[in-house]
Amino acid sequence: MNLDRNTLLRYGSLTGLAIFYLSVVGMVEAFNGRDIIKDLYQFGEIDLLTLGQIMVLLPAAIGGYMIANRLKDEHGNGTALVSGLITGAIAAIPVLILVWLGSTFPNIRNMFVGINRDLMEVLTLGYSLTEAPMTGAIILGLIIAAVAFDGALVAILPDMWRKSVINAMVWTLGIGVMSELLDQILNTFRGYDWIEKDTIKTILQSGSIKPGFAAFIFVVAFLWPIVMPYIRKPLNERYQASSTGAQTTVNYIGYALLILLLLSLPWLVGRFLSDVLVTISLYVLMGLGLNIAVGMAGLLDLGYLTNFAVGAYVTGILVSTGPQGIAANGGPAFFNLWWLIPIALLSAMLTGFVFALPVLRMRGDYLAIATLGFGEIIAKLALSDALKPYIGGAQGILFVPKPSFFGIELGDPERLYYVGLAACLFMLYVTTRLQNSRTGRQWGAIREDEDVAAAMGIDTTRTKVIAFTLSAAAGGLAGAIFATKVGTVFPNSFTVIVSINVLSLIIVGGMGSIPGIVVGAAALVGLPEILREFAEFRFLIYGALLVVMMLTRPEGLWPSEARRRELRGDDDEDNIASEATAVPAD
């Protein structure tokens, strides 16, 4: 076997340093509190797998997979497997050093806060520091080497089997991590005969899933990619062979089922998840708006929080019963959200129009920096003493009433969800129509090459102003809903991270892709809301995921067809031929 020592050392060292870093910064200790698989035995509950242990083992699996995937074609499967095992053995060395430091120098925590007893309990598999810590660390090192070997084994599998294994592992671990939410969802059905408390106990165990249920998830998720093509292909053939009227009927049935699911969703998932869904809907709404400027017109806008803040503050001023409300200062009272939504929309559109004028000649990075400056200006103005008599300054606007619909107050998350859903569907309709319109094609031409678009007779100034103005409308609408959801408008809610979040969900979901915006919002906004106990490491994980996404899938999780072809380089004749001869999956 021709093993490249430098390659082995590089992959093994990087894998070991990743485990070392995650341990020292406290992530392993913090994540160890979230159980994934647990069971009840006669001597008590046993944690079979925790998220902290996954944080130790996952880098080893990735390292083994990566080195085997690199070496398998050139050196063969045997060399790839051995390389994965050696990579895991090298990665275990920093773990052994860390345990040795923690057990030999008890005062090391004075310098490294993360190296404490709880971390040592994880890295020694429960062995006490006063008994045999190195024994537990050696056992963990052997497990790390074995996991790296398993990662290499997955890498050399045929494509279909490799995808099935990865799919099964992701679903099993994902459901295990979200088991507390699964428990909340199942609790809403406890009054029904088909799901009693004893049934739930066979699935869940104290905020985690039981081994039998984990095995069931793994088997189903493993078989799903293998079986589905055999089911989907004949259905697709029958659909294609049917008449146009039959296809239209099937499409309408699908849309009706989707709408029925969306309408019943808050009552299926409970109050907490409904509140998360409202937050996701606000970012989907802003993502649809920013997608007009960034995805369709190619105008990099980092000051989108400006429109969001304007919508929220206008709403607060119009409906607040506090000292900043216009009703308290002798003006008319707007207690209904439906009356003020057009005002908030027009205010945000006016802001987008005014802020677009100074930056019309800017492109690329310069445009991004200028719009970022607008966002910072709005954030500082909201905190300033000059505007305090009007918008409350640091104290904000208080006593913003909840919206109502025919006398029904939409204050609960389950009811406010429908406001966000209606706004998203409205904006989805608008953006879809714009994308397929003459203006949408003009935006696409500007995105590809502004000089060529101008030479073809497109009024680039007018087109870009329209893009900024219409993009701002969704931000104003989201701000209005946000103000009524929270009941207050504080300047601390409008920071640059809002703009970064909206832009990131568009990039991660897929630039120019409307379904990608929903996926990106669920991944970058929904998951952090659900896993709030790990808020300390939120931006660390956030940044790492963005880097991984840009390296492995720059087109996004659900890219548009044009973006996918652009980034995959389908100009190559072989790629074009393969695309032309490929059988569609759907």
Coordinates of C-alpha atoms in Angstrom, one line a residue:
M1 CA 0.0 0.0 0.0
N2 CA 1.3 3.4 -1.1
L3 CA 0.4 5.7 1.8
D4 CA 1.2 9.3 1.6
R5 CA 2.5 10.3 5.1
N6 CA 2.0 14.0 4.5
T7 CA -1.7 13.5 3.5
L8 CA -2.3 11.2 6.5
L9 CA -0.7 13.7 8.9
R10 CA -2.6 16.6 7.4
Y11 CA -6.0 15.0 7.6
G12 CA -5.4 13.3 10.9
S13 CA -4.0 16.5 12.5
L14 CA -6.9 18.7 11.2
T15 CA -9.4 16.1 12.5
G16 CA -7.8 16.0 15.9
L17 CA -7.5 19.7 16.1
A18 CA -11.2 20.0 15.3
I19 CA -12.1 17.7 18.2
F20 CA -9.6 19.5 20.5
Y21 CA -11.1 22.9 19.6
L22 CA -14.7 21.9 20.1
S23 CA -13.7 20.5 23.5
V24 CA -11.7 23.5 24.7
V25 CA -14.3 26.1 23.7
G26 CA -16.9 24.3 25.7
M27 CA -19.1 23.0 22.9
V28 CA -18.7 19.3 23.8
E29 CA -19.6 20.0 27.4
A30 CA -22.6 22.2 26.5
F31 CA -24.0 19.9 23.8
N32 CA -23.6 16.9 26.1
G33 CA -26.8 18.0 27.9
R34 CA -28.9 17.1 24.8
D35 CA -29.6 13.4 24.8
I36 CA -30.2 11.7 21.4
I37 CA -30.7 8.0 22.3
K38 CA -31.5 6.9 25.8
D39 CA -33.2 3.8 27.4
L40 CA -34.5 2.8 30.8
Y41 CA -33.0 -0.2 32.4
Q42 CA -33.5 -1.8 35.8
F43 CA -30.7 0.3 37.3
G44 CA -31.8 3.6 35.8
E45 CA -31.7 5.6 32.6
I46 CA -28.6 5.1 30.4
D47 CA -27.5 7.7 27.9
L48 CA -26.5 5.6 24.9
L49 CA -25.7 8.6 22.7
T50 CA -25.6 12.4 23.4
L51 CA -25.0 15.4 21.2
G52 CA -21.7 16.1 23.0
Q53 CA -20.4 12.6 22.0
I54 CA -21.5 13.4 18.4
M55 CA -19.4 16.6 18.5
V56 CA -16.4 14.4 19.3
L57 CA -17.1 11.6 16.8
L58 CA -18.5 13.6 13.9
P59 CA -15.1 15.2 12.9
A60 CA -13.5 11.7 12.9
A61 CA -16.2 10.4 10.6
I62 CA -15.8 13.4 8.3
G63 CA -12.0 13.1 8.3
G64 CA -12.1 9.4 7.5
Y65 CA -14.7 10.0 4.7
M66 CA -12.7 12.8 3.1
I67 CA -9.4 11.0 3.0
A68 CA -10.9 7.8 1.7
N69 CA -12.9 9.7 -0.9
R70 CA -9.7 11.4 -2.1
L71 CA -7.6 8.2 -2.2
K72 CA -10.0 5.5 -3.3
D73 CA -9.8 6.1 -7.1
E74 CA -6.1 6.4 -7.3
H75 CA -4.9 3.9 -4.7
G76 CA -7.9 1.5 -4.3
N77 CA -10.4 0.8 -1.6
G78 CA -8.0 -1.1 0.7
T79 CA -5.6 1.8 0.9
A80 CA -8.6 4.2 1.5
L81 CA -9.8 2.1 4.4
V82 CA -6.4 1.9 6.0
S83 CA -5.9 5.6 5.5
G84 CA -9.2 6.3 7.3
L85 CA -8.2 4.1 10.2
I86 CA -4.8 5.8 10.5
T87 CA -6.5 9.3 10.2
G88 CA -8.7 8.4 13.2
A89 CA -5.7 7.1 15.2
I90 CA -3.8 10.4 14.6
A91 CA -7.0 12.4 15.5
A92 CA -7.2 10.6 18.8
I93 CA -3.8 11.9 20.0
P94 CA -5.0 15.4 20.8
V95 CA -7.8 13.9 22.8
L96 CA -5.3 11.9 24.9
I97 CA -3.2 15.0 25.4
L98 CA -6.2 16.9 26.5
V99 CA -7.2 14.3 29.1
W100 CA -3.6 14.0 30.3
L101 CA -3.5 17.8 30.8
G102 CA -6.8 17.8 32.6
S103 CA -5.9 15.0 34.9
T104 CA -2.3 16.0 35.6
F105 CA -2.8 19.7 36.1
P106 CA -6.0 20.3 38.0
N107 CA -5.4 24.1 37.9
I108 CA -5.4 24.2 34.1
R109 CA -8.9 25.6 34.2
N110 CA -7.5 28.9 35.4
M111 CA -6.1 29.3 31.9
F112 CA -8.7 27.2 29.9
V113 CA -12.2 27.5 31.4
G114 CA -13.5 24.8 29.0
I115 CA -11.3 22.1 30.4
N116 CA -13.3 21.1 33.4
R117 CA -14.7 18.0 35.1
D118 CA -17.8 17.8 32.9
L119 CA -15.7 17.8 29.8
M120 CA -13.4 15.1 31.3
E121 CA -16.4 13.0 32.0
V122 CA -17.2 13.0 28.3
L123 CA -13.7 12.4 27.1
T124 CA -13.0 9.6 29.6
L125 CA -16.4 7.9 29.0
G126 CA -17.4 8.5 32.6
Y127 CA -14.2 7.4 34.2
S128 CA -13.4 9.6 37.3
L129 CA -10.3 11.8 37.1
T130 CA -9.1 10.1 40.3
E131 CA -9.5 6.5 39.0
A132 CA -8.3 5.8 35.5
P133 CA -8.9 8.8 33.2
M134 CA -6.4 7.6 30.6
T135 CA -8.1 4.2 30.3
G136 CA -11.3 5.9 29.3
A137 CA -9.5 8.3 27.0
I138 CA -7.7 5.3 25.3
I139 CA -11.1 3.6 24.8
L140 CA -12.5 6.8 23.3
G141 CA -9.4 7.0 21.1
L142 CA -10.1 3.5 19.8
I143 CA -13.7 4.5 19.2
I144 CA -12.6 7.6 17.3
A145 CA -10.3 5.4 15.1
A146 CA -13.2 3.0 14.5
V147 CA -15.6 5.9 13.5
A148 CA -13.0 7.3 11.1
F149 CA -12.7 3.8 9.6
D150 CA -16.5 3.7 9.3
G151 CA -16.4 7.1 7.5
A152 CA -13.9 5.7 5.1
L153 CA -16.1 2.6 4.6
V154 CA -19.1 4.8 3.7
A155 CA -16.9 6.7 1.2
I156 CA -16.0 3.6 -0.8
L157 CA -19.6 2.3 -1.0
P158 CA -21.5 2.6 -4.4
D159 CA -23.3 5.9 -4.8
M160 CA -26.8 4.5 -4.0
W161 CA -25.7 2.7 -0.8
R162 CA -23.6 5.7 0.3
K163 CA -26.5 8.1 -0.1
S164 CA -28.8 5.7 1.8
V165 CA -26.4 5.4 4.7
I166 CA -25.8 9.1 5.0
N167 CA -29.6 9.8 4.7
A168 CA -30.3 7.2 7.4
M169 CA -27.7 8.7 9.8
V170 CA -28.8 12.3 9.2
W171 CA -32.5 11.5 9.8
T172 CA -31.8 9.3 12.9
L173 CA -29.6 11.9 14.5
G174 CA -31.8 14.8 13.5
I175 CA -35.0 13.3 15.0
G176 CA -33.0 12.4 18.1
V177 CA -31.8 16.0 18.5
M178 CA -35.4 17.2 17.9
S179 CA -37.0 14.6 20.2
E180 CA -38.2 17.2 22.7
L181 CA -40.1 18.9 19.9
L182 CA -41.5 15.5 18.8
D183 CA -42.7 15.0 22.4
Q184 CA -44.5 18.4 22.3
I185 CA -46.2 17.5 19.0
L186 CA -47.3 14.1 20.3
N187 CA -48.6 15.7 23.4
T188 CA -51.3 17.5 21.3
F189 CA -52.8 14.1 20.4
R190 CA -52.7 12.5 23.8
G191 CA -56.5 12.7 24.1
Y192 CA -57.0 10.4 21.2
D193 CA -57.3 6.7 21.3
W194 CA -54.7 6.0 18.7
I195 CA -51.9 7.6 20.6
E196 CA -51.9 7.1 24.3
K197 CA -49.2 7.8 26.9
D198 CA -47.9 4.3 26.8
T199 CA -47.5 4.6 23.0
I200 CA -45.4 7.7 23.4
K201 CA -43.2 5.9 26.0
T202 CA -42.3 3.3 23.4
I203 CA -40.9 6.0 21.2
L204 CA -39.4 8.6 23.6
Q205 CA -37.4 8.5 26.8
S206 CA -37.0 11.7 28.8
G207 CA -36.3 14.0 25.9
S208 CA -34.6 11.5 23.7
I209 CA -35.6 8.6 21.4
K210 CA -35.4 5.0 22.4
P211 CA -33.0 2.5 20.7
G212 CA -35.8 0.6 19.0
F213 CA -37.4 3.7 17.5
A214 CA -33.9 4.9 16.4
A215 CA -33.4 1.6 14.6
F216 CA -36.8 1.9 13.0
I217 CA -35.9 5.5 11.7
F218 CA -32.5 4.3 10.5
V219 CA -34.0 1.4 8.5
V220 CA -36.8 3.5 7.0
A221 CA -34.5 6.4 6.1
F222 CA -32.0 3.9 4.6
L223 CA -34.6 2.1 2.4
W224 CA -36.3 5.4 1.3
P225 CA -33.8 6.5 -1.4
I226 CA -33.6 2.9 -2.7
V227 CA -37.3 2.2 -2.9
M228 CA -38.7 5.6 -3.9
P229 CA -37.3 5.6 -7.5
Y230 CA -39.2 2.3 -8.2
I231 CA -42.4 3.9 -6.9
R232 CA -41.9 7.4 -8.4
K233 CA -41.0 6.3 -11.9
P234 CA -44.3 4.5 -12.8
L235 CA -46.2 7.3 -11.2
N236 CA -44.3 9.9 -13.2
E237 CA -44.9 7.9 -16.4
R238 CA -48.6 7.7 -15.7
Y239 CA -48.7 11.4 -15.0
Q240 CA -46.9 12.3 -18.2
A241 CA -49.1 10.0 -20.2
S242 CA -52.3 11.4 -18.8
S243 CA -54.3 14.3 -20.4
T244 CA -53.7 17.9 -19.7
G245 CA -57.0 18.1 -17.7
A246 CA -56.0 15.1 -15.5
Q247 CA -52.6 16.7 -14.8
T248 CA -54.2 20.0 -13.9
T249 CA -56.6 18.1 -11.5
V250 CA -53.6 16.3 -9.9
N251 CA -51.8 19.6 -9.5
Y252 CA -54.8 21.3 -7.9
I253 CA -55.2 18.3 -5.5
G254 CA -51.6 18.7 -4.5
Y255 CA -52.0 22.4 -3.9
A256 CA -55.1 21.8 -1.9
L257 CA -53.4 19.3 0.3
L258 CA -50.5 21.7 0.8
I259 CA -52.8 24.5 1.8
L260 CA -54.7 22.3 4.2
L261 CA -51.4 21.3 5.8
L262 CA -50.3 24.9 6.1
L263 CA -53.6 25.9 7.6
S264 CA -53.6 23.1 10.2
L265 CA -49.9 23.3 11.0
P266 CA -50.1 25.6 14.1
W267 CA -52.7 23.4 15.8
L268 CA -50.6 20.3 15.1
V269 CA -47.2 21.5 16.5
G270 CA -48.3 23.5 19.5
R271 CA -47.6 27.0 20.8
F272 CA -43.8 27.1 20.9
L273 CA -43.3 25.8 17.4
S274 CA -46.1 28.1 16.2
D275 CA -44.1 31.0 17.6
V276 CA -41.0 29.7 15.7
L277 CA -43.1 29.4 12.5
V278 CA -44.1 33.1 12.9
T279 CA -40.5 34.1 13.1
I280 CA -39.6 31.9 10.1
S281 CA -42.5 33.5 8.1
L282 CA -41.1 37.0 8.8
Y283 CA -37.7 36.0 7.5
V284 CA -39.3 34.3 4.5
L285 CA -41.2 37.5 3.8
M286 CA -38.0 39.6 4.0
G287 CA -36.1 37.0 2.0
L288 CA -38.7 37.1 -0.8
G289 CA -38.4 40.9 -0.8
L290 CA -34.6 41.0 -0.8
N291 CA -34.5 38.3 -3.4
I292 CA -36.0 40.9 -5.8
A293 CA -32.9 43.1 -5.4
V294 CA -30.2 40.5 -4.9
G295 CA -31.5 37.3 -6.6
M296 CA -33.3 38.8 -9.6
A297 CA -31.5 42.2 -10.2
G298 CA -28.1 41.3 -8.7
L299 CA -28.1 44.3 -6.4
L300 CA -26.2 43.4 -3.2
D301 CA -28.2 45.1 -0.5
L302 CA -26.8 44.9 3.1
G303 CA -29.1 47.5 4.5
Y304 CA -32.3 45.7 4.4
L305 CA -33.0 46.2 8.1
T306 CA -33.8 49.8 7.1
N307 CA -37.1 48.7 5.5
F308 CA -37.8 46.3 8.4
A309 CA -37.2 49.1 10.9
V310 CA -39.3 51.7 9.1
G311 CA -42.3 49.3 8.9
A312 CA -42.0 48.4 12.6
Y313 CA -41.7 52.0 13.7
V314 CA -44.5 53.3 11.5
T315 CA -46.7 50.6 12.8
G316 CA -45.8 51.3 16.4
I317 CA -46.4 55.1 16.1
L318 CA -49.8 54.5 14.4
V319 CA -51.3 51.9 16.8
S320 CA -49.4 52.4 20.1
T321 CA -51.5 53.4 23.1
G322 CA -48.4 54.6 24.8
P323 CA -46.8 58.1 24.9
Q324 CA -45.3 57.7 21.4
G325 CA -48.5 56.8 19.7
I326 CA -50.3 59.4 17.6
A327 CA -53.5 58.7 19.6
A328 CA -51.9 59.9 22.8
N329 CA -50.9 63.1 21.0
G330 CA -54.3 64.0 19.7
G331 CA -54.1 62.1 16.4
P332 CA -56.4 59.4 15.0
A333 CA -56.1 55.9 16.5
F334 CA -55.3 53.0 14.1
F335 CA -56.1 50.0 16.2
N336 CA -56.5 47.6 13.2
L337 CA -53.5 46.1 11.5
W338 CA -55.3 45.9 8.2
W339 CA -55.7 49.7 8.1
L340 CA -52.0 50.4 8.6
I341 CA -50.4 47.7 6.4
P342 CA -50.8 49.9 3.3
I343 CA -49.2 52.8 5.2
A344 CA -46.3 50.7 6.4
L345 CA -45.8 49.3 2.9
L346 CA -45.8 52.8 1.3
S347 CA -43.5 54.1 4.0
A348 CA -41.0 51.3 3.4
M349 CA -41.2 51.7 -0.4
L350 CA -40.6 55.5 0.0
T351 CA -37.5 54.7 2.1
G352 CA -36.3 52.2 -0.5
F353 CA -36.8 54.7 -3.3
V354 CA -35.0 57.5 -1.4
F355 CA -32.1 55.3 -0.4
A356 CA -31.8 53.9 -4.0
L357 CA -31.1 57.3 -5.6
P358 CA -27.6 57.9 -4.1
V359 CA -26.3 54.4 -5.0
L360 CA -27.6 53.9 -8.5
R361 CA -24.2 54.3 -10.1
M362 CA -22.6 51.8 -7.6
R363 CA -22.0 48.1 -8.2
G364 CA -20.8 45.1 -6.4
D365 CA -18.8 45.6 -3.2
Y366 CA -19.3 49.4 -3.3
L367 CA -23.1 49.0 -3.4
A368 CA -22.9 46.6 -0.5
I369 CA -20.8 48.9 1.6
A370 CA -23.1 51.9 0.8
T371 CA -26.3 50.0 1.7
L372 CA -24.6 48.7 4.9
G373 CA -24.0 52.3 5.8
F374 CA -27.7 53.1 5.4
G375 CA -28.6 50.3 7.8
E376 CA -26.1 51.6 10.4
I377 CA -27.5 55.1 10.0
I378 CA -31.1 53.9 10.7
A379 CA -29.9 51.9 13.7
K380 CA -28.1 54.9 15.2
L381 CA -31.0 57.3 14.5
A382 CA -33.4 54.9 16.3
L383 CA -31.1 55.2 19.4
S384 CA -30.6 59.0 19.1
D385 CA -31.9 61.6 21.5
A386 CA -33.0 63.8 18.6
L387 CA -35.7 61.4 17.6
K388 CA -36.5 60.3 21.2
P389 CA -39.7 62.4 21.5
Y390 CA -41.1 60.7 18.4
I391 CA -39.9 57.1 18.5
G392 CA -38.8 56.7 22.1
G393 CA -35.0 56.4 21.7
A394 CA -33.5 53.5 23.6
Q395 CA -36.8 52.9 25.4
G396 CA -38.6 52.3 22.2
I397 CA -42.3 52.3 21.5
L398 CA -44.5 50.4 24.0
F399 CA -48.1 49.2 24.2
V400 CA -48.5 48.1 20.6
P401 CA -51.8 46.2 20.5
K402 CA -52.3 42.8 18.9
P403 CA -54.1 42.7 15.5
S404 CA -57.7 41.6 15.3
F405 CA -59.8 40.0 12.5
F406 CA -63.6 40.5 12.7
G407 CA -63.4 40.9 16.5
I408 CA -61.0 37.9 17.0
E409 CA -57.7 39.0 18.5
L410 CA -54.7 37.4 16.7
G411 CA -52.4 37.6 19.7
D412 CA -51.6 33.9 20.2
P413 CA -48.8 32.5 18.0
E414 CA -51.3 29.9 16.6
R415 CA -53.4 32.8 15.2
L416 CA -50.7 35.2 14.4
Y417 CA -49.2 32.5 12.2
Y418 CA -52.0 33.0 9.7
V419 CA -51.1 36.7 9.3
G420 CA -47.5 35.7 8.5
L421 CA -48.7 32.9 6.2
A422 CA -51.0 35.3 4.3
A423 CA -48.3 37.9 3.9
C424 CA -45.8 35.2 2.6
L425 CA -48.4 33.9 0.1
F426 CA -49.2 37.4 -1.1
M427 CA -45.5 38.2 -1.5
L428 CA -44.9 34.8 -3.2
Y429 CA -47.6 35.6 -5.7
V430 CA -46.1 39.0 -6.4
T431 CA -42.5 37.8 -6.8
T432 CA -43.6 34.9 -9.0
R433 CA -45.4 37.3 -11.3
L434 CA -42.5 39.7 -11.3
Q435 CA -40.0 36.9 -12.1
N436 CA -41.9 36.0 -15.3
S437 CA -42.7 39.5 -16.4
R438 CA -40.9 42.0 -18.7
T439 CA -39.5 43.8 -15.6
G440 CA -38.2 40.5 -14.2
R441 CA -36.3 39.8 -17.5
Q442 CA -34.8 43.3 -17.4
W443 CA -33.6 42.6 -13.8
G444 CA -32.1 39.3 -15.1
A445 CA -30.2 41.2 -17.9
I446 CA -28.9 43.7 -15.4
R447 CA -27.8 40.9 -13.1
E448 CA -25.8 39.2 -15.8
D449 CA -24.2 42.3 -17.3
E450 CA -25.4 45.9 -16.7
D451 CA -23.4 47.4 -19.6
V452 CA -24.9 44.9 -22.1
A453 CA -28.4 45.5 -20.7
A454 CA -28.0 49.3 -21.2
A455 CA -26.7 48.7 -24.7
M456 CA -29.8 46.7 -25.4
G457 CA -32.0 49.6 -24.6
I458 CA -32.9 48.8 -21.0
D459 CA -33.3 51.9 -18.7
T460 CA -31.0 50.6 -16.0
T461 CA -31.6 53.5 -13.6
R462 CA -35.4 53.1 -13.7
T463 CA -35.2 49.3 -13.5
K464 CA -32.9 49.4 -10.4
V465 CA -35.1 52.0 -8.7
I466 CA -38.1 49.7 -9.2
A467 CA -36.1 46.7 -7.8
F468 CA -35.1 48.6 -4.6
T469 CA -38.6 50.1 -4.1
L470 CA -40.5 46.8 -4.5
S471 CA -37.9 44.9 -2.5
A472 CA -38.4 47.4 0.4
A473 CA -42.2 46.7 0.5
A474 CA -41.8 43.2 1.9
G475 CA -39.4 44.5 4.6
G476 CA -42.0 47.1 5.6
L477 CA -44.7 44.4 5.8
A478 CA -42.5 42.1 7.9
G479 CA -41.7 45.0 10.2
A480 CA -45.4 45.8 10.7
I481 CA -46.2 42.1 11.6
F482 CA -43.1 42.0 13.9
A483 CA -44.3 45.1 15.9
T484 CA -47.7 43.6 16.5
K485 CA -46.2 40.2 17.4
V486 CA -43.8 41.5 20.0
G487 CA -46.0 44.3 21.3
T488 CA -43.0 46.7 21.5
V489 CA -40.5 48.3 19.1
F490 CA -37.0 48.5 20.5
P491 CA -34.0 49.7 18.5
N492 CA -32.0 46.7 19.7
S493 CA -34.2 44.6 17.4
F494 CA -32.8 46.3 14.3
T495 CA -29.1 45.5 14.0
V496 CA -26.9 44.6 11.1
I497 CA -27.4 40.9 11.9
V498 CA -30.9 41.2 10.5
S499 CA -29.6 42.1 7.1
I500 CA -26.9 39.4 7.3
N501 CA -29.5 36.8 8.3
V502 CA -31.8 37.7 5.4
L503 CA -29.0 37.7 2.8
S504 CA -27.5 34.5 4.2
L505 CA -30.8 32.6 4.0
I506 CA -31.0 33.6 0.3
I507 CA -27.5 32.4 -0.4
V508 CA -27.8 29.2 1.6
G509 CA -31.3 28.4 0.2
G510 CA -30.3 29.3 -3.3
M511 CA -29.9 32.6 -5.0
G512 CA -32.9 33.5 -7.1
S513 CA -34.8 30.4 -5.9
I514 CA -38.2 31.0 -4.1
P515 CA -38.4 27.5 -2.6
G516 CA -34.7 27.9 -1.5
I517 CA -35.7 31.0 0.6
V518 CA -38.1 28.8 2.7
V519 CA -35.5 26.2 3.1
G520 CA -32.8 28.7 4.0
A521 CA -35.1 30.4 6.6
A522 CA -35.9 27.1 8.2
A523 CA -32.2 26.2 8.4
L524 CA -30.7 29.5 9.5
V525 CA -33.6 31.0 11.5
G526 CA -35.8 28.1 12.6
L527 CA -33.1 25.7 13.9
P528 CA -31.4 28.4 16.1
E529 CA -34.8 29.3 17.6
I530 CA -35.4 25.7 18.4
L531 CA -32.0 25.0 19.9
R532 CA -31.9 28.1 22.0
E533 CA -29.9 26.4 24.8
F534 CA -26.9 26.6 22.6
A535 CA -27.2 30.3 21.9
E536 CA -23.7 30.9 23.2
F537 CA -22.3 29.1 20.2
R538 CA -24.9 30.2 17.7
F539 CA -22.7 32.5 15.6
L540 CA -19.8 30.0 15.7
I541 CA -21.9 27.3 14.2
Y542 CA -23.6 29.8 11.9
G543 CA -20.2 30.9 10.5
A544 CA -18.9 27.4 10.1
L545 CA -22.0 26.2 8.3
L546 CA -21.8 29.2 5.9
V547 CA -18.1 28.3 5.1
V548 CA -19.0 24.6 4.6
M549 CA -21.9 25.6 2.3
M550 CA -19.8 27.9 0.2
L551 CA -17.1 25.1 -0.2
T552 CA -19.4 22.2 -0.8
R553 CA -22.6 23.5 -2.3
P554 CA -22.3 27.2 -3.4
E555 CA -25.4 27.1 -5.5
G556 CA -27.5 26.6 -2.3
L557 CA -29.7 23.9 -0.8
W558 CA -32.5 24.4 -3.4
P559 CA -31.0 26.4 -6.2
S560 CA -32.7 27.8 -9.2
E561 CA -32.0 26.0 -12.5
A562 CA -30.0 29.0 -13.9
R563 CA -27.9 29.4 -10.7
R564 CA -27.2 25.7 -10.6
R565 CA -26.0 25.6 -14.2
E566 CA -23.9 28.8 -13.7
L567 CA -22.0 27.4 -10.6
R568 CA -21.7 23.8 -11.8
G569 CA -20.1 25.0 -15.0
D570 CA -22.5 23.2 -17.4
D571 CA -20.9 24.9 -20.3
D572 CA -18.8 21.8 -20.8
E573 CA -20.1 19.7 -23.7
D574 CA -20.1 16.5 -21.6
N575 CA -22.1 18.1 -18.9
I576 CA -24.6 19.4 -21.4
A577 CA -24.9 16.0 -23.0
S578 CA -25.4 14.3 -19.7
E579 CA -28.0 16.9 -18.7
A580 CA -29.8 16.3 -22.0
T581 CA -29.9 12.5 -21.7
A582 CA -30.6 12.3 -18.0
V583 CA -34.0 11.0 -17.0
P584 CA -35.8 13.4 -14.7
A585 CA -36.2 12.2 -11.2
D586 CA -39.7 13.6 -10.9

